[in-house]
Coordinates of C-alpha atoms in Angstrom, one line a residue:
Chain A
X1024 CA 113.9 93.0 65.2
X1025 CA 113.7 89.4 66.2
X1026 CA 111.8 88.4 69.6
X1027 CA 112.0 85.1 71.2
X1028 CA 108.6 83.8 71.5
X1029 CA 107.0 82.3 74.5
X1030 CA 105.8 79.0 73.1
X1031 CA 103.6 78.3 76.1
X1032 CA 101.8 81.7 75.7
X1033 CA 102.1 82.8 72.1
X1034 CA 99.2 85.1 72.2
X1035 CA 100.6 87.0 75.1
X1036 CA 104.0 87.4 73.5
X1037 CA 102.1 88.6 70.2
X1038 CA 100.2 91.1 72.5
X1039 CA 103.3 92.5 74.1
X1040 CA 105.2 93.0 70.8
X1041 CA 102.0 94.3 69.0
X1042 CA 101.5 96.8 72.0
X1043 CA 105.0 98.3 71.3
X1044 CA 104.1 98.7 67.6
X1045 CA 100.9 100.4 68.3
X1046 CA 102.5 102.4 70.8
X1047 CA 105.2 103.6 68.5
X1048 CA 103.2 104.1 65.3
X1049 CA 99.6 104.6 66.5
X1050 CA 96.7 102.0 66.2
X1051 CA 95.7 103.5 62.8
X1052 CA 99.3 103.8 61.7
X1053 CA 100.3 100.2 62.3
X1054 CA 99.5 97.5 59.8
X1055 CA 99.0 93.9 60.4
X1056 CA 102.1 93.4 58.2
X1057 CA 104.2 95.8 60.6
X1058 CA 103.0 93.5 63.6
X1059 CA 103.8 90.3 61.8
X1060 CA 107.3 91.5 61.1
X1061 CA 107.8 92.6 64.7
X1062 CA 106.6 89.4 66.1
X1063 CA 108.6 87.3 63.6
X1064 CA 105.7 85.7 61.9
X1065 CA 104.2 85.8 58.3
X1066 CA 101.1 87.7 58.0
X1067 CA 99.2 84.4 57.6
X1068 CA 100.9 83.1 60.7
X1069 CA 99.8 86.1 62.6
X1070 CA 96.2 85.7 61.3
X1071 CA 96.3 82.1 62.6
X1072 CA 96.7 83.6 66.2
X1073 CA 94.4 86.5 65.8
X1074 CA 91.6 87.2 63.2
X1075 CA 91.7 90.9 62.9
X1076 CA 93.5 94.0 63.9
X1077 CA 90.4 94.9 66.0
X1078 CA 90.5 91.5 67.7
X1079 CA 94.2 92.1 68.3
X1080 CA 93.7 95.5 70.2
X1081 CA 91.0 93.7 72.2
X1082 CA 93.4 90.9 73.1
X1083 CA 96.1 93.4 74.1
X1084 CA 93.6 95.2 76.3
X1085 CA 92.3 92.0 77.8
X1086 CA 95.8 90.9 78.5
X1087 CA 96.4 94.2 80.3
X1088 CA 93.3 93.4 82.4
X1089 CA 94.6 89.9 83.1
X1090 CA 97.9 91.4 84.3
X1091 CA 95.8 93.6 86.7
X1092 CA 94.0 90.7 88.0
X1093 CA 97.0 88.5 88.5
X1094 CA 99.3 91.2 89.9
X1095 CA 96.9 93.2 92.0
X1096 CA 93.4 92.0 92.5
X1097 CA 94.0 88.2 93.2
X1098 CA 96.7 89.1 95.7
X1099 CA 94.6 91.5 98.0
X1100 CA 91.3 89.9 97.7
X1101 CA 91.7 87.8 101.0
X1102 CA 93.1 90.6 103.0
X1103 CA 90.5 91.0 105.8
X1104 CA 91.5 94.6 106.9
X1105 CA 90.0 97.0 104.3
X1106 CA 92.7 99.6 105.1
X1107 CA 95.6 97.0 104.5
X1108 CA 93.7 95.8 101.3
X1109 CA 93.4 99.3 99.9
X1110 CA 97.0 100.2 100.8
X1111 CA 98.2 97.0 98.9
X1112 CA 95.8 97.6 96.0
X1113 CA 97.4 101.0 95.5
X1114 CA 100.9 99.8 95.9
X1115 CA 100.4 96.9 93.5
X1116 CA 98.6 99.1 91.0
X1117 CA 101.5 101.7 91.1
X1118 CA 104.0 98.8 90.7
X1119 CA 102.2 97.7 87.6
X1120 CA 102.0 101.0 85.9
X1121 CA 105.7 102.0 86.6
X1122 CA 107.2 98.6 85.6
X1123 CA 108.6 99.4 82.2
X1124 CA 108.0 96.1 80.8
X1125 CA 104.2 96.7 80.6
X1126 CA 104.3 100.4 79.8
X1127 CA 103.0 100.0 76.4
X1128 CA 100.1 97.7 77.4
X1129 CA 99.3 100.1 80.3
X1130 CA 98.9 103.0 77.8
X1131 CA 97.0 101.2 75.1
X1132 CA 94.6 99.9 77.7
X1133 CA 93.4 103.6 78.1
X1134 CA 93.2 104.3 74.4
X1135 CA 89.9 102.5 73.8
X1136 CA 88.4 104.9 71.4
X1137 CA 89.8 102.7 68.8
X1138 CA 87.8 99.6 70.0
X1139 CA 84.3 99.4 68.8
X1140 CA 81.0 97.7 69.8
X1141 CA 81.0 94.5 71.7
X1142 CA 84.7 94.2 72.1
X1143 CA 84.7 97.6 73.7
X1144 CA 81.9 96.7 76.0
X1145 CA 83.7 93.5 77.3
X1146 CA 86.7 95.7 78.2
X1147 CA 84.8 98.4 79.7
X1148 CA 83.0 95.8 81.8
X1149 CA 86.2 94.4 83.1
X1150 CA 87.3 98.1 83.9
X1151 CA 83.9 98.7 85.7
X1152 CA 84.6 95.6 87.8
X1153 CA 87.9 97.1 89.0
X1154 CA 86.4 100.5 89.7
X1155 CA 83.6 98.8 91.8
X1156 CA 86.2 96.7 93.7
X1157 CA 87.9 100.0 94.6
X1158 CA 84.6 101.8 95.6
X1159 CA 83.6 98.8 97.8
X1160 CA 87.0 98.9 99.5
X1161 CA 87.0 102.7 99.9
X1162 CA 83.4 102.5 101.3
X1163 CA 84.6 99.7 103.9
X1164 CA 87.6 101.9 105.0
X1165 CA 85.1 104.9 105.4
X1166 CA 82.7 102.7 107.5
X1167 CA 85.5 101.6 109.8
X1168 CA 86.3 105.1 111.1
X1169 CA 84.5 107.8 113.1
X1170 CA 85.0 110.4 110.6
X1171 CA 82.2 111.5 108.2
X1172 CA 82.4 110.4 104.6
X1173 CA 84.0 113.5 103.0
X1174 CA 83.9 112.1 99.5
X1175 CA 81.8 109.5 97.8
X1176 CA 83.6 106.1 97.2
X1177 CA 83.2 106.8 93.5
X1178 CA 84.9 110.0 93.2
X1179 CA 87.6 109.0 95.5
X1180 CA 88.2 105.8 93.4
X1181 CA 88.4 108.0 90.2
X1182 CA 90.8 110.5 92.0
X1183 CA 93.0 107.4 92.9
X1184 CA 92.8 105.9 89.3
X1185 CA 93.8 109.4 88.0
X1186 CA 96.8 109.7 90.3
X1187 CA 98.0 106.2 89.5
X1188 CA 97.1 105.9 85.7
X1189 CA 98.7 109.3 84.9
X1190 CA 102.1 108.1 86.2
X1191 CA 103.0 106.9 82.5
X1192 CA 103.0 110.5 81.7
X1193 CA 105.7 111.6 83.9
X1194 CA 107.3 109.1 86.3
X1195 CA 110.6 107.5 85.3
X1196 CA 111.8 104.6 87.4
X1197 CA 115.4 105.8 86.9
X1198 CA 114.5 109.3 87.7
X1199 CA 115.1 111.1 91.2
X1200 CA 112.0 109.6 93.0
X1201 CA 112.3 105.9 93.9
X1202 CA 109.2 103.8 93.5
X1203 CA 109.1 103.2 97.4
X1204 CA 109.1 106.9 98.0
X1205 CA 106.3 107.6 95.4
X1206 CA 104.1 104.7 96.8
X1207 CA 104.4 106.0 100.4
X1208 CA 103.6 109.6 99.3
X1209 CA 100.7 108.4 97.2
X1210 CA 99.2 106.0 99.8
X1211 CA 99.6 108.7 102.6
X1212 CA 98.1 111.3 100.3
X1213 CA 95.1 109.3 99.5
X1214 CA 94.3 108.2 102.9
X1215 CA 94.6 111.7 104.2
X1216 CA 92.4 113.0 101.3
X1217 CA 89.8 110.2 102.0
X1218 CA 89.7 110.4 106.0
X1219 CA 91.3 113.8 106.8
X1220 CA 93.6 112.1 109.2
X1221 CA 97.5 112.9 109.4
Chain B
X1015 CA 80.7 118.5 57.0
X1016 CA 80.8 122.2 56.8
X1017 CA 81.9 124.4 59.6
X1018 CA 81.7 128.2 60.0
X1019 CA 85.3 129.5 60.2
X1020 CA 86.3 132.3 62.5
X1021 CA 87.9 134.7 60.2
X1022 CA 89.6 136.4 63.1
X1023 CA 91.4 133.3 64.2
X1024 CA 91.4 131.1 61.2
X1025 CA 94.3 128.8 62.8
X1026 CA 92.4 128.3 65.9
X1027 CA 89.3 127.1 64.0
X1028 CA 91.5 124.8 62.0
X1029 CA 93.1 123.5 65.3
X1030 CA 89.5 122.7 66.7
X1031 CA 88.3 121.0 63.7
X1032 CA 91.7 119.2 63.1
X1033 CA 91.6 118.1 66.8
X1034 CA 88.3 116.3 66.2
X1035 CA 89.6 114.5 63.1
X1036 CA 92.9 113.4 65.1
X1037 CA 90.7 112.3 67.9
X1038 CA 88.3 110.2 65.7
X1039 CA 90.9 108.7 63.3
X1040 CA 94.1 108.9 65.3
X1041 CA 97.0 111.1 64.4
X1042 CA 98.5 108.4 62.1
X1043 CA 95.2 107.5 60.6
X1044 CA 94.2 111.0 59.7
X1045 CA 95.5 112.6 56.4
X1046 CA 95.9 116.3 55.6
X1047 CA 93.2 115.7 53.0
X1048 CA 90.8 114.5 55.7
X1049 CA 91.6 117.6 57.6
X1050 CA 91.1 119.9 54.7
X1051 CA 87.7 118.5 53.9
X1052 CA 86.6 118.7 57.6
X1053 CA 87.7 122.3 57.7
X1054 CA 86.1 123.2 54.4
X1055 CA 89.4 124.1 52.7
X1056 CA 91.3 122.7 49.7
X1057 CA 94.4 120.9 50.6
X1058 CA 96.5 123.9 49.3
X1059 CA 94.4 126.2 51.3
X1060 CA 95.1 124.2 54.4
X1061 CA 98.9 124.2 53.6
X1062 CA 98.6 128.0 53.4
X1063 CA 97.8 128.1 57.1
X1064 CA 99.9 125.4 58.3
X1065 CA 103.0 123.8 56.6
X1066 CA 102.8 120.2 57.7
X1067 CA 100.9 117.7 59.7
X1068 CA 103.6 117.7 62.3
X1069 CA 103.2 121.4 62.7
X1070 CA 99.4 121.2 62.7
X1071 CA 99.7 118.8 65.7
X1072 CA 102.0 121.2 67.5
X1073 CA 99.6 124.2 66.7
X1074 CA 96.8 122.1 68.3
X1075 CA 98.9 121.5 71.4
X1076 CA 100.1 125.1 71.6
X1077 CA 96.4 126.2 71.3
X1078 CA 95.7 123.7 74.2
X1079 CA 98.4 125.4 76.2
X1080 CA 97.0 128.9 75.2
X1081 CA 93.5 128.0 76.6
X1082 CA 95.1 126.8 79.8
X1083 CA 96.9 130.2 80.0
X1084 CA 93.8 132.2 79.2
X1085 CA 91.1 130.3 81.2
X1086 CA 93.3 129.4 84.3
X1087 CA 96.6 130.7 84.7
X1088 CA 96.1 134.4 83.8
X1089 CA 93.0 134.5 86.0
X1090 CA 94.6 133.3 89.3
X1091 CA 98.2 134.9 89.0
X1092 CA 97.2 137.9 91.0
X1093 CA 95.3 136.2 93.8
X1094 CA 97.6 137.0 96.9
X1095 CA 96.4 134.2 99.2
X1096 CA 98.0 130.9 98.0
X1097 CA 95.1 128.6 99.3
X1098 CA 92.6 130.6 97.3
X1099 CA 95.0 130.7 94.3
X1100 CA 95.3 126.9 94.4
X1101 CA 91.6 126.4 95.0
X1102 CA 90.8 128.6 91.9
X1103 CA 93.5 126.9 89.8
X1104 CA 91.9 123.5 90.6
X1105 CA 88.5 124.9 89.8
X1106 CA 89.6 126.4 86.5
X1107 CA 91.4 123.4 85.3
X1108 CA 88.7 121.1 86.0
X1109 CA 86.3 123.3 84.2
X1110 CA 88.5 123.5 81.3
X1111 CA 88.9 119.5 81.1
X1112 CA 85.1 118.9 81.5
X1113 CA 84.0 121.5 79.0
X1114 CA 82.9 119.4 76.0
X1115 CA 84.0 121.9 73.5
X1116 CA 87.6 121.4 74.2
X1117 CA 87.6 117.7 74.9
X1118 CA 89.5 116.7 71.9
X1119 CA 92.1 119.3 72.3
X1120 CA 92.6 118.3 75.9
X1121 CA 93.0 114.6 74.9
X1122 CA 95.5 115.3 72.1
X1123 CA 97.5 117.6 74.4
X1124 CA 98.6 114.4 76.2
X1125 CA 99.3 112.4 73.2
X1126 CA 102.7 114.0 72.6
X1127 CA 104.3 110.7 71.6
X1128 CA 103.5 111.8 67.9
X1129 CA 105.3 115.0 68.2
X1130 CA 109.1 115.0 67.9
X1131 CA 112.3 117.2 68.2
X1132 CA 112.1 120.8 68.7
X1133 CA 108.3 121.1 68.4
X1134 CA 108.0 118.5 71.4
X1135 CA 110.4 120.3 73.4
X1136 CA 108.5 123.6 73.0
X1137 CA 105.3 121.9 74.1
X1138 CA 107.0 120.3 77.0
X1139 CA 108.5 123.4 78.2
X1140 CA 105.2 125.0 78.4
X1141 CA 103.7 122.0 80.3
X1142 CA 106.7 122.3 82.7
X1143 CA 105.9 125.8 83.3
X1144 CA 102.5 125.0 84.5
X1145 CA 103.9 122.1 86.7
X1146 CA 106.3 124.6 88.3
X1147 CA 103.4 127.1 88.8
X1148 CA 101.5 124.4 90.7
X1149 CA 104.6 123.3 92.7
X1150 CA 105.3 126.9 93.9
X1151 CA 101.7 127.4 94.8
X1152 CA 101.5 124.1 96.7
X1153 CA 104.9 125.0 98.5
X1154 CA 103.5 128.4 99.5
X1155 CA 100.3 126.7 100.8
X1156 CA 102.4 124.2 102.9
X1157 CA 104.6 127.1 104.2
X1158 CA 101.5 128.9 105.4
X1159 CA 100.4 126.1 107.9
X1160 CA 101.8 124.7 111.0
X1161 CA 101.6 121.1 109.7
X1162 CA 104.7 119.4 108.3
X1163 CA 105.1 118.9 104.6
X1164 CA 103.5 115.4 104.2
X1165 CA 104.2 115.2 100.5
X1166 CA 106.8 116.9 98.2
X1167 CA 105.2 119.8 96.1
X1168 CA 106.2 118.0 93.0
X1169 CA 104.4 114.7 93.9
X1170 CA 101.4 116.6 95.0
X1171 CA 101.3 118.5 91.7
X1172 CA 101.5 115.4 89.7
X1173 CA 98.7 113.7 92.0
X1174 CA 96.6 116.6 91.2
X1175 CA 97.2 116.7 87.5
X1176 CA 96.5 112.9 87.4
X1177 CA 93.2 113.5 89.2
X1178 CA 92.2 116.3 86.8
X1179 CA 93.5 115.2 83.6
X1180 CA 92.1 111.6 83.9
X1181 CA 88.6 113.2 84.1
X1182 CA 88.2 112.8 80.4
X1183 CA 88.3 109.1 80.7
X1184 CA 85.2 108.9 82.8
X1185 CA 83.5 112.3 83.6
X1186 CA 80.3 113.1 81.7
X1187 CA 78.9 116.6 82.3
X1188 CA 75.3 115.0 81.7
X1189 CA 75.9 112.2 84.0
X1190 CA 74.8 112.1 87.7
X1191 CA 77.8 114.1 89.3
X1192 CA 77.5 117.9 88.7
X1193 CA 80.6 119.9 87.9
X1194 CA 80.1 121.9 91.2
X1195 CA 79.9 118.7 93.3
X1196 CA 83.0 117.2 91.5
X1197 CA 85.0 120.4 92.0
X1198 CA 84.1 120.6 95.8
X1199 CA 84.9 117.0 96.2
X1200 CA 88.3 117.3 94.4
X1201 CA 89.3 120.5 96.0
X1202 CA 88.5 119.2 99.5
X1203 CA 90.2 115.8 98.8
X1204 CA 93.4 117.6 97.5
X1205 CA 93.7 119.9 100.5
X1206 CA 93.1 117.2 103.0
X1207 CA 95.7 115.0 101.2
X1208 CA 98.2 117.9 101.2
X1209 CA 97.5 119.3 104.7
X1210 CA 96.0 116.4 106.5
X1211 CA 93.1 118.8 107.8
X1212 CA 89.5 118.1 107.8

C-alpha cells in the first residue's frame, strides 16, 4: 500500500502509518520491515528517521501527546472562566478520540506496557501533566460554586478520562449517536456528577 | 516458572497463566510454546486442552465474562430495588477490575482486535448482554424518579463502563485511594450524573 508522504513532517507521516501497522498486527507482531513497506521506505530508509522499534513506539506516543496539546490544551489554556475551560477541554478531547484519522494513535497511546525505561517515563510525565491540568481546572470549578466538593478533583479527572478514552471501544461516528449529542450528554453528565446540579 | 494447576478446572488455570503471558509479551509476540512452558505442560499437552492460539484467546475472554457473570451479574439479578441493584453492580464491577489477580484477564478482555470471525462475535454478544443489563437497570432507576432523563440509558451505560474499565490504567490497590473510597466516589458521581441529585 503506497502512502503519500508529507515531506515537511516525515516523522509524523511515519508515525501515522506505523500506528496503523502496530494497531493491525500488534506491537510485538509487527516488524520494522512491515513498517518500512507500509511507509514506502527501505528498511535502511526507515532507520534513517528512527533508530529502533522502541523509539518508533515512543515517537508515536509522543506524537499522540503533541496532537492533544495542539488540538485541546493550547486552545483552552487562555479561557478565564474555569467552567467554560473545562467544557471546551471535554469537547476537544472527545473530538480528538472520535476523529477516525487518529484512532490508531489514540489506541496505541494507552498501550504503554510495550514501552520501557526512560522512554516510558517521558510519556508518562506528559500524561501526568494533562491529568494535573484537568485536576486544577476541576478544583477551580468546584471552588467557584457553593456546593461542597462531592468528589476529589483527582478521582473526577480519572472518571472523565475513562469516559472519554473508552469511546474508541464502542463509539462509531457513522452510528446513531452524533458527536454533538454525545458531547452534550457527556458534558452534562460530568458537570452534574461533579456539582450535583441539574 | 512452575504453577500449581487446579485439577478441577485445568482450562481456567491455563487461561489465567496464558493471560499473564499475553499481557507481558502481547498476543502476537507470545507463542504456544511460551504458554505451554509457563503452564508447565508440553506443547502437545497444551493442545490437548485448547486447539489453537485463537481458541485460547477466546477461552480467556470467555473466562473473563464468566467471572463477571459469577462475581457481579448473578449476585445482583434478584435485587428488586433498581437503585440498589445498580449500586451493587457498580461496586461489584469495580471490585472485579481492581482485584490484582484478574488484572491480565480484564485487560485482555478489551483487546478483542486479535479475535476474528465467529469467536469474536460470541464474545461481543456476551458483552452486549451486559451492556443491555446496565441499560435496563439505568432506565428503571430513571423511571423511578421525578427528574427528566438527562442522558439516554445507553450513553450513561457507556460512561459508566468507561469510568470502571479505565481503572486498570491508573488505579493501584496499594496506592493512596482505598477501594471503598473509590467505590463511594464513583457511585455518588454516577448517580448525580444520571439524576442530577446531590
